[in-house]
Short mmCIF file of C-alpha atoms and ligand atoms in Angstrom, two decimals:
data_model
loop_
_atom_site.label_atom_id
_atom_site.label_comp_id
_atom_site.label_asym_id
_atom_site.label_seq_id
_atom_site.Cartn_x
_atom_site.Cartn_y
_atom_site.Cartn_z
CA UNK A 17 1.22 29.15 -5.49
CA UNK A 18 -1.57 30.10 -7.85
CA UNK A 19 -3.00 33.47 -6.95
CA UNK A 20 -6.41 32.02 -6.08
CA UNK A 21 -5.11 29.28 -3.76
CA UNK A 22 -6.40 30.86 -0.57
CA UNK A 23 -5.40 28.02 1.77
CA UNK A 24 -1.75 28.63 0.88
CA UNK A 25 -1.93 32.33 1.76
CA UNK A 26 -0.58 33.97 4.88
CA UNK A 27 -2.57 36.64 6.73
CA UNK A 28 -1.02 39.43 4.71
CA UNK A 29 -1.99 37.78 1.43
CA UNK A 30 -5.54 37.13 2.63
CA UNK A 31 -5.67 40.80 3.63
CA UNK A 32 -4.73 41.75 0.04
CA UNK A 33 -7.54 39.54 -1.26
CA UNK A 34 -10.03 41.21 1.08
CA UNK A 35 -8.80 44.63 0.00
CA UNK A 36 -9.24 43.71 -3.66
CA UNK A 37 -12.82 42.63 -2.93
CA UNK A 38 -13.53 45.90 -1.10
CA UNK A 39 -14.02 44.16 2.26
CA UNK A 40 -13.25 45.68 5.66
CA UNK A 41 -9.87 44.51 6.96
CA UNK A 42 -11.27 42.54 9.93
CA UNK A 43 -12.70 40.05 7.43
CA UNK A 44 -9.16 38.91 6.60
CA UNK A 45 -8.51 37.85 10.18
CA UNK A 46 -11.80 35.97 10.32
CA UNK A 47 -11.25 34.14 7.02
CA UNK A 48 -7.63 33.33 7.82
CA UNK A 49 -8.55 31.80 11.19
CA UNK A 50 -11.26 29.66 9.64
CA UNK A 51 -8.83 28.42 7.03
CA UNK A 52 -5.70 27.92 9.11
CA UNK A 53 -6.83 27.43 12.71
CA UNK A 54 -10.15 25.65 12.34
CA UNK A 55 -9.25 24.15 8.98
CA UNK A 56 -12.64 24.33 7.27
CA UNK A 57 -12.96 23.00 3.75
CA UNK A 58 -16.16 24.85 2.85
CA UNK A 59 -16.94 28.57 3.06
CA UNK A 60 -20.40 27.73 4.40
CA UNK A 61 -18.74 26.74 7.67
CA UNK A 62 -17.56 30.36 8.09
CA UNK A 63 -20.67 31.27 10.01
CA UNK A 64 -19.65 34.84 10.79
CA UNK A 65 -19.50 35.77 7.09
CA UNK A 66 -22.59 36.94 5.18
CA UNK A 67 -23.95 34.42 2.68
CA UNK A 68 -23.32 36.53 -0.42
CA UNK A 69 -19.68 36.94 0.59
CA UNK A 70 -19.33 33.20 1.11
CA UNK A 71 -20.72 32.61 -2.39
CA UNK A 72 -18.39 35.15 -3.92
CA UNK A 73 -15.36 33.59 -2.22
CA UNK A 74 -16.47 30.11 -3.30
CA UNK A 75 -16.43 31.21 -6.90
CA UNK A 76 -13.24 33.22 -6.90
CA UNK A 77 -11.10 31.47 -4.30
CA UNK A 78 -12.06 27.78 -4.09
CA UNK A 79 -10.60 25.99 -1.05
CA UNK A 80 -8.26 23.19 -2.09
CA UNK A 81 -8.15 20.88 0.89
CA UNK A 82 -7.89 17.11 1.11
CA UNK A 83 -10.73 14.65 1.52
CA UNK A 84 -10.51 11.27 3.20
CA UNK A 85 -10.69 8.70 0.39
CA UNK A 86 -9.67 5.70 2.46
CA UNK A 87 -8.59 5.10 6.02
CA UNK A 88 -6.98 2.12 7.70
CA UNK A 89 -6.70 1.88 11.47
CA UNK A 90 -4.21 -0.45 13.09
CA UNK A 91 -5.55 -3.03 15.51
CA UNK A 92 -2.17 -3.27 17.21
CA UNK A 93 -1.66 0.38 18.10
CA UNK A 94 -3.70 3.51 17.40
CA UNK A 95 -1.98 4.29 14.11
CA UNK A 96 -4.29 5.51 11.36
CA UNK A 97 -3.24 5.67 7.76
CA UNK A 98 -5.08 8.06 5.47
CA UNK A 99 -5.35 8.16 1.72
CA UNK A 100 -6.40 11.72 0.87
CA UNK A 101 -7.89 12.86 -2.40
CA UNK A 102 -6.78 16.27 -3.68
CA UNK A 103 -8.93 18.71 -5.66
CA UNK A 104 -7.47 17.49 -8.97
CA UNK A 105 -8.06 13.79 -8.27
CA UNK A 106 -4.52 12.96 -7.16
CA UNK A 107 -3.92 10.92 -4.04
CA UNK A 108 -1.48 11.36 -1.17
CA UNK A 109 -0.93 9.61 2.14
CA UNK A 110 -0.58 10.69 5.77
CA UNK A 111 -0.09 8.61 8.89
CA UNK A 112 -1.37 9.57 12.35
CA UNK A 113 0.61 8.03 15.21
CA UNK A 114 0.09 8.14 18.94
CA UNK A 115 3.10 8.64 21.18
CA UNK A 116 3.40 9.31 24.90
CA UNK A 117 3.84 13.02 24.25
CA UNK A 118 0.92 13.43 21.83
CA UNK A 119 -0.12 12.77 18.27
CA UNK A 120 2.30 12.98 15.37
CA UNK A 121 1.20 13.31 11.77
CA UNK A 122 3.51 12.16 9.00
CA UNK A 123 2.66 14.28 5.98
CA UNK A 124 3.45 14.15 2.25
CA UNK A 125 5.15 16.98 0.37
CA UNK A 126 4.65 15.79 -3.23
CA UNK A 127 2.37 13.50 -5.23
CA UNK A 128 4.90 10.72 -5.82
CA UNK A 129 8.63 11.42 -5.80
CA UNK A 130 11.40 11.60 -8.37
CA UNK A 131 14.34 10.59 -6.19
CA UNK A 132 14.21 6.87 -7.07
CA UNK A 133 15.34 5.29 -3.78
CA UNK A 134 15.44 1.53 -4.27
CA UNK A 135 13.20 0.40 -1.40
CA UNK A 136 10.65 3.21 -1.46
CA UNK A 137 7.11 2.74 -2.80
CA UNK A 138 6.43 6.48 -3.24
CA UNK A 139 8.89 6.88 -6.06
CA UNK A 140 7.95 3.96 -8.28
CA UNK A 141 5.87 6.00 -10.72
CA UNK A 142 7.83 9.25 -10.43
CA UNK A 143 6.75 12.67 -9.24
CA UNK A 144 3.34 13.81 -10.49
CA UNK A 145 3.42 17.27 -8.91
CA UNK A 146 4.42 19.34 -5.92
CA UNK A 147 1.96 19.90 -3.10
CA UNK A 148 1.22 23.51 -2.35
CA UNK A 149 1.50 24.81 1.24
CA UNK A 150 -2.28 24.66 1.72
CA UNK A 151 -2.33 20.97 0.82
CA UNK A 152 0.39 20.33 3.39
CA UNK A 153 -1.50 22.06 6.24
CA UNK A 154 -4.68 20.54 4.83
CA UNK A 155 -3.44 17.05 5.71
CA UNK A 156 -3.21 18.13 9.36
CA UNK A 157 -6.64 19.78 9.30
CA UNK A 158 -8.37 16.79 7.75
CA UNK A 159 -6.65 14.28 10.03
CA UNK A 160 -7.57 16.35 13.09
CA UNK A 161 -11.17 16.77 12.06
CA UNK A 162 -11.56 13.12 11.14
CA UNK A 163 -9.94 11.72 14.28
CA UNK A 164 -10.99 14.34 16.80
CA UNK A 165 -7.47 14.60 18.24
CA UNK A 166 -5.04 17.51 18.20
CA UNK A 167 -1.87 16.95 16.23
CA UNK A 168 1.06 18.26 18.29
CA UNK A 169 3.99 17.05 16.16
CA UNK A 170 4.55 16.89 12.41
CA UNK A 171 7.11 14.89 10.45
CA UNK A 172 7.67 15.64 6.78
CA UNK A 173 8.49 12.03 6.05
CA UNK A 174 5.59 10.96 3.89
CA UNK A 175 5.54 10.83 0.12
CA UNK A 176 7.89 13.15 -1.70
CA UNK A 177 11.13 14.99 -1.11
CA UNK A 178 10.40 18.22 0.81
CA UNK A 179 13.64 19.91 -0.28
CA UNK A 180 12.69 19.25 -3.92
CA UNK A 181 9.62 21.42 -3.20
CA UNK A 182 11.58 23.93 -1.17
CA UNK A 183 9.59 27.17 -1.36
CA UNK A 184 6.28 25.46 -0.68
CA UNK A 185 7.78 23.51 2.21
CA UNK A 186 9.10 26.77 3.74
CA UNK A 187 5.75 28.50 3.33
CA UNK A 188 4.08 25.49 4.95
CA UNK A 189 6.39 25.84 7.97
CA UNK A 190 5.49 29.48 8.38
CA UNK A 191 1.75 28.73 8.13
CA UNK A 192 1.78 25.78 10.51
CA UNK A 193 3.80 27.69 13.10
CA UNK A 194 1.64 30.81 12.96
CA UNK A 195 -0.10 31.61 16.25
CA UNK A 196 -3.26 32.47 14.33
CA UNK A 197 -3.05 29.13 12.57
CA UNK A 198 -2.24 25.67 13.93
CA UNK A 199 0.50 27.16 16.11
CA UNK A 200 2.73 24.08 16.10
CA UNK A 201 6.20 25.01 17.34
CA UNK A 202 9.19 24.41 15.07
CA UNK A 203 10.76 22.18 17.73
CA UNK A 204 7.86 19.78 17.18
CA UNK A 205 8.53 19.50 13.45
CA UNK A 206 10.96 17.25 11.59
CA UNK A 207 11.87 17.51 7.93
CA UNK A 208 13.40 14.50 6.25
CA UNK A 209 15.58 14.69 3.14
CA UNK A 210 17.43 12.21 0.96
CA UNK A 211 20.32 14.69 0.89
CA UNK A 212 19.95 17.50 -1.64
CA UNK A 213 23.06 19.33 -0.50
CA UNK A 214 22.50 22.89 -1.84
CA UNK A 215 19.01 22.92 -0.32
CA UNK A 216 20.42 21.83 3.06
CA UNK A 217 22.60 24.97 2.93
CA UNK A 218 19.59 27.08 1.99
CA UNK A 219 17.63 25.58 4.86
CA UNK A 220 20.33 26.30 7.44
CA UNK A 221 20.33 29.98 6.43
CA UNK A 222 16.75 30.13 7.72
CA UNK A 223 17.96 29.06 11.19
CA UNK A 224 14.72 27.28 12.01
CA UNK A 225 14.41 25.19 15.16
CA UNK A 226 13.10 22.17 13.24
CA UNK A 227 14.81 18.78 13.41
CA UNK A 228 16.56 17.82 10.19
CA UNK A 229 16.49 14.12 9.37
CA UNK A 230 18.81 12.86 6.69
CA UNK A 231 18.14 9.53 5.00
CA UNK A 232 21.58 7.98 4.96
CA UNK A 233 20.96 4.24 4.47
CA UNK A 234 24.58 3.45 3.56
CA UNK A 235 28.01 4.47 4.88
CA UNK A 236 29.98 4.42 1.61
CA UNK A 237 29.41 5.84 -1.87
CA UNK A 238 29.14 2.74 -4.03
CA UNK A 239 26.48 1.16 -1.87
CA UNK A 240 24.65 4.43 -1.25
CA UNK A 241 24.52 5.24 -4.97
CA UNK A 242 23.04 1.81 -5.67
CA UNK A 243 20.30 2.39 -3.09
CA UNK A 244 19.81 6.14 -3.57
CA UNK A 245 20.50 7.69 -7.01
CA UNK A 246 20.76 11.16 -5.41
CA UNK A 247 24.15 10.07 -4.03
CA UNK A 248 25.64 10.18 -7.55
CA UNK A 249 25.00 13.90 -7.63
CA UNK A 250 25.72 14.67 -3.98
CA UNK A 251 28.15 12.02 -2.67
CA UNK A 252 28.69 11.28 1.00
CA UNK A 253 31.63 13.63 1.60
CA UNK A 254 29.59 16.62 0.44
CA UNK A 255 26.51 15.47 2.33
CA UNK A 256 28.34 14.87 5.59
CA UNK A 257 30.07 18.25 5.33
CA UNK A 258 26.69 19.90 4.82
CA UNK A 259 25.35 18.07 7.87
CA UNK A 260 28.32 19.16 10.00
CA UNK A 261 27.87 22.75 8.82
CA UNK A 262 24.16 22.49 9.59
CA UNK A 263 24.71 21.42 13.19
CA UNK A 264 27.29 24.16 13.70
CA UNK A 265 25.07 26.86 12.27
CA UNK A 266 21.85 25.83 14.01
CA UNK A 267 23.16 23.97 17.11
CA UNK A 268 20.47 21.41 16.32
CA UNK A 269 21.19 17.70 16.39
CA UNK A 270 20.79 15.91 13.05
CA UNK A 271 18.94 12.64 12.88
CA UNK A 272 20.29 10.05 10.42
CA UNK A 273 17.75 7.56 9.12
CA UNK A 274 19.14 4.14 8.26
CA UNK A 275 16.70 1.54 6.84
CA UNK A 276 18.11 -1.92 7.44
CA UNK A 277 17.91 -4.07 4.31
CA UNK A 278 18.99 -7.70 4.62
CA UNK A 279 22.40 -8.48 3.12
CA UNK A 280 22.82 -5.02 1.67
CA UNK A 281 23.61 -2.37 4.24
CA UNK A 282 23.32 -4.39 7.47
CA UNK A 283 26.76 -6.00 7.78
CA UNK A 284 29.11 -5.40 10.74
CA UNK A 285 31.51 -3.69 8.28
CA UNK A 286 28.77 -1.21 7.41
CA UNK A 287 28.17 -0.53 11.10
CA UNK A 288 31.87 0.19 11.68
CA UNK A 289 31.98 2.53 8.66
CA UNK A 290 28.81 4.28 9.80
CA UNK A 291 30.27 4.82 13.27
CA UNK A 292 33.36 6.42 11.69
CA UNK A 293 31.23 8.66 9.53
CA UNK A 294 29.23 9.97 12.50
CA UNK A 295 32.07 10.18 15.03
CA UNK A 296 32.19 13.48 16.88
CA UNK A 297 29.06 14.83 15.22
CA UNK A 298 26.01 16.27 16.96
CA UNK A 299 23.78 13.49 15.67
CA UNK A 300 21.55 10.57 16.33
CA UNK A 301 21.17 7.40 14.26
CA UNK A 302 17.72 5.96 13.81
CA UNK A 303 17.74 2.34 12.63
CA UNK A 304 14.55 1.35 10.83
CA UNK A 305 13.74 -2.24 9.93
CA UNK A 306 13.04 -1.74 6.18
CA UNK A 307 9.45 -2.30 5.18
CA UNK A 308 9.02 -4.84 2.42
CA UNK A 309 7.01 -3.52 -0.53
CA UNK A 310 5.41 -5.18 -3.55
CA UNK A 311 7.49 -3.26 -6.09
CA UNK A 312 10.86 -4.31 -4.73
CA UNK A 313 12.37 -7.68 -3.77
CA UNK A 314 14.41 -6.39 -0.82
CA UNK A 315 13.98 -8.03 2.57
CA UNK A 316 14.20 -6.49 6.02
CA UNK A 317 17.11 -7.38 8.28
CA UNK A 318 16.53 -9.90 11.04
CA UNK A 319 16.10 -8.80 14.64
CA UNK A 320 19.47 -10.36 15.50
CA UNK A 321 21.32 -8.50 12.74
CA UNK A 322 19.63 -5.28 13.76
CA UNK A 323 20.67 -5.68 17.39
CA UNK A 324 24.26 -6.51 16.47
CA UNK A 325 24.43 -3.48 14.18
CA UNK A 326 23.01 -1.31 16.93
CA UNK A 327 25.53 -2.62 19.47
CA UNK A 328 28.50 -1.90 17.21
CA UNK A 329 27.38 1.70 16.88
CA UNK A 330 26.66 2.06 20.58
CA UNK A 331 30.00 0.60 21.62
CA UNK A 332 31.67 3.24 19.45
CA UNK A 333 29.87 6.06 21.24
CA UNK A 334 27.19 6.74 18.65
CA UNK A 335 23.76 7.80 19.83
CA UNK A 336 21.44 5.20 18.31
CA UNK A 337 17.85 3.98 18.57
CA UNK A 338 15.78 1.40 16.75
CA UNK A 339 12.56 2.92 15.50
CA UNK A 340 9.44 1.42 16.98
CA UNK A 341 7.44 0.02 14.13
CA UNK A 342 3.91 1.41 14.27
CA UNK A 343 0.99 0.25 12.19
CA UNK A 344 2.78 -2.81 10.84
CA UNK A 345 -0.57 -4.44 10.06
CA UNK A 346 -1.73 -1.58 7.81
CA UNK A 347 1.21 -1.00 5.44
CA UNK A 348 1.88 2.21 7.33
CA UNK A 349 5.05 3.17 5.46
CA UNK A 350 4.24 5.80 2.91
CA UNK A 351 3.47 5.15 -0.73
CA UNK A 352 2.09 1.65 -0.39
CA UNK A 353 -1.56 2.56 0.04
CA UNK A 354 -1.55 4.97 -2.89
CA UNK A 355 0.15 2.60 -5.29
CA UNK A 356 -2.18 -0.21 -4.32
CA UNK A 357 -5.24 2.02 -4.66
CA UNK A 358 -4.18 3.22 -8.11
CA UNK A 359 -3.44 -0.32 -9.23
CA UNK A 360 -6.87 -1.49 -8.07
CA UNK A 361 -8.56 1.42 -9.81
CA UNK A 362 -6.79 0.77 -13.09
CA UNK A 363 -7.48 -3.00 -12.85
CA UNK A 364 -11.13 -2.13 -12.28
CA UNK A 365 -11.20 0.00 -15.40
CA UNK A 366 -9.81 -2.75 -17.65
N1 SAH B 427 12.26 12.14 0.71
C1 SAH B 427 12.49 12.24 2.11
C2 SAH B 427 11.29 12.00 2.97
C3 SAH B 427 10.35 10.89 2.60
S1 SAH B 427 10.81 9.23 2.96
C4 SAH B 427 13.65 11.37 2.52
O1 SAH B 427 14.19 10.67 1.67
O2 SAH B 427 14.05 11.40 3.66
C5 SAH B 427 10.85 9.10 4.71
C6 SAH B 427 11.80 8.03 5.19
O3 SAH B 427 11.28 6.71 4.95
C7 SAH B 427 13.14 8.07 4.50
O4 SAH B 427 14.17 7.87 5.43
C8 SAH B 427 13.05 6.89 3.54
O5 SAH B 427 14.29 6.48 3.10
C9 SAH B 427 12.28 5.90 4.39
N2 SAH B 427 11.69 4.79 3.65
C10 SAH B 427 11.12 4.79 2.43
N3 SAH B 427 10.72 3.56 2.09
C11 SAH B 427 11.01 2.75 3.12
C12 SAH B 427 10.84 1.36 3.38
N4 SAH B 427 10.29 0.55 2.46
N5 SAH B 427 11.27 0.88 4.56
C13 SAH B 427 11.83 1.70 5.48
N6 SAH B 427 12.02 3.01 5.31
C14 SAH B 427 11.63 3.54 4.14
#
């Protein structure tokens, strides 16, 4: 956090700012609520502050939110995909999805990603920078204001690896859960990781009630390393031990994500191995038909293969679901809109 990034500050830090400006302490509560609860992106919207104070804050503590650059709404369901522009001209993506229980926003944690997973569009041009906590809550504020709905659930499954931006991700969780802010309960939040083992241990020490999702995608090391380079550093035995320890420490069920890629990880042998790996664990397997992207030649598994894979797991007592594919007409899986937008912009400049 830079010291002037006011949208990333908690109430105590905003109080320090107010003190340093010689303001009465009640101003901190007012400013904090405007920033975190209402989610304004301009001090002029803080109508209970005097104009000269608004101008001073504008100069010294500019608000770094996100602006809607592009938006695509699905005609099939109510999914909306946003391309947001950050204060420094970088782009990130969020996806708003409607479920029976409310609206879920899938948010990004980094501009790009350095993890290099084979089928993922977000990682193709590496990690540009971490998002700060204010830019993570900012995605929720902007999506809410643009759509007019209240976001009740958040999944950190957009661009980036949240555990590779650990401190900012933790600060984000404390801001988003604050009763003077968006007040979204930890049980309504999921964090997805490719499996950075030491950070999983750090996370469990915090004993948060969030749901941890782990992107597994393969049940044995050789295959997993070929799909996900992170596996070379933290192979399956270490990852699965960390997951077991996590469930024991937090009593929270882990969700394993498994993107089904045709002829790679979707064989019956893989299903049997996966069932063995998960046996006896407090977990749930989420099978996702892999989205096909321009930058990779992989194909998604057929419906039949997916169902057979699912049945093998189920018959072995594994808790498994196939993820409903939302927004399939708008490239709703993260990274695709940004990479396309950047390509178009650079083609335009040529
Ligand atoms: N870095 C984190 C979170 C971001 S990715 C992680 O790895 O979990 C969110 C999920 O989408 C991950 O499970 C990721 O593997 C999956 N994903 C990425 N590209 C995909 C694609 N083309 N098709 C299906 N799932 C994909």
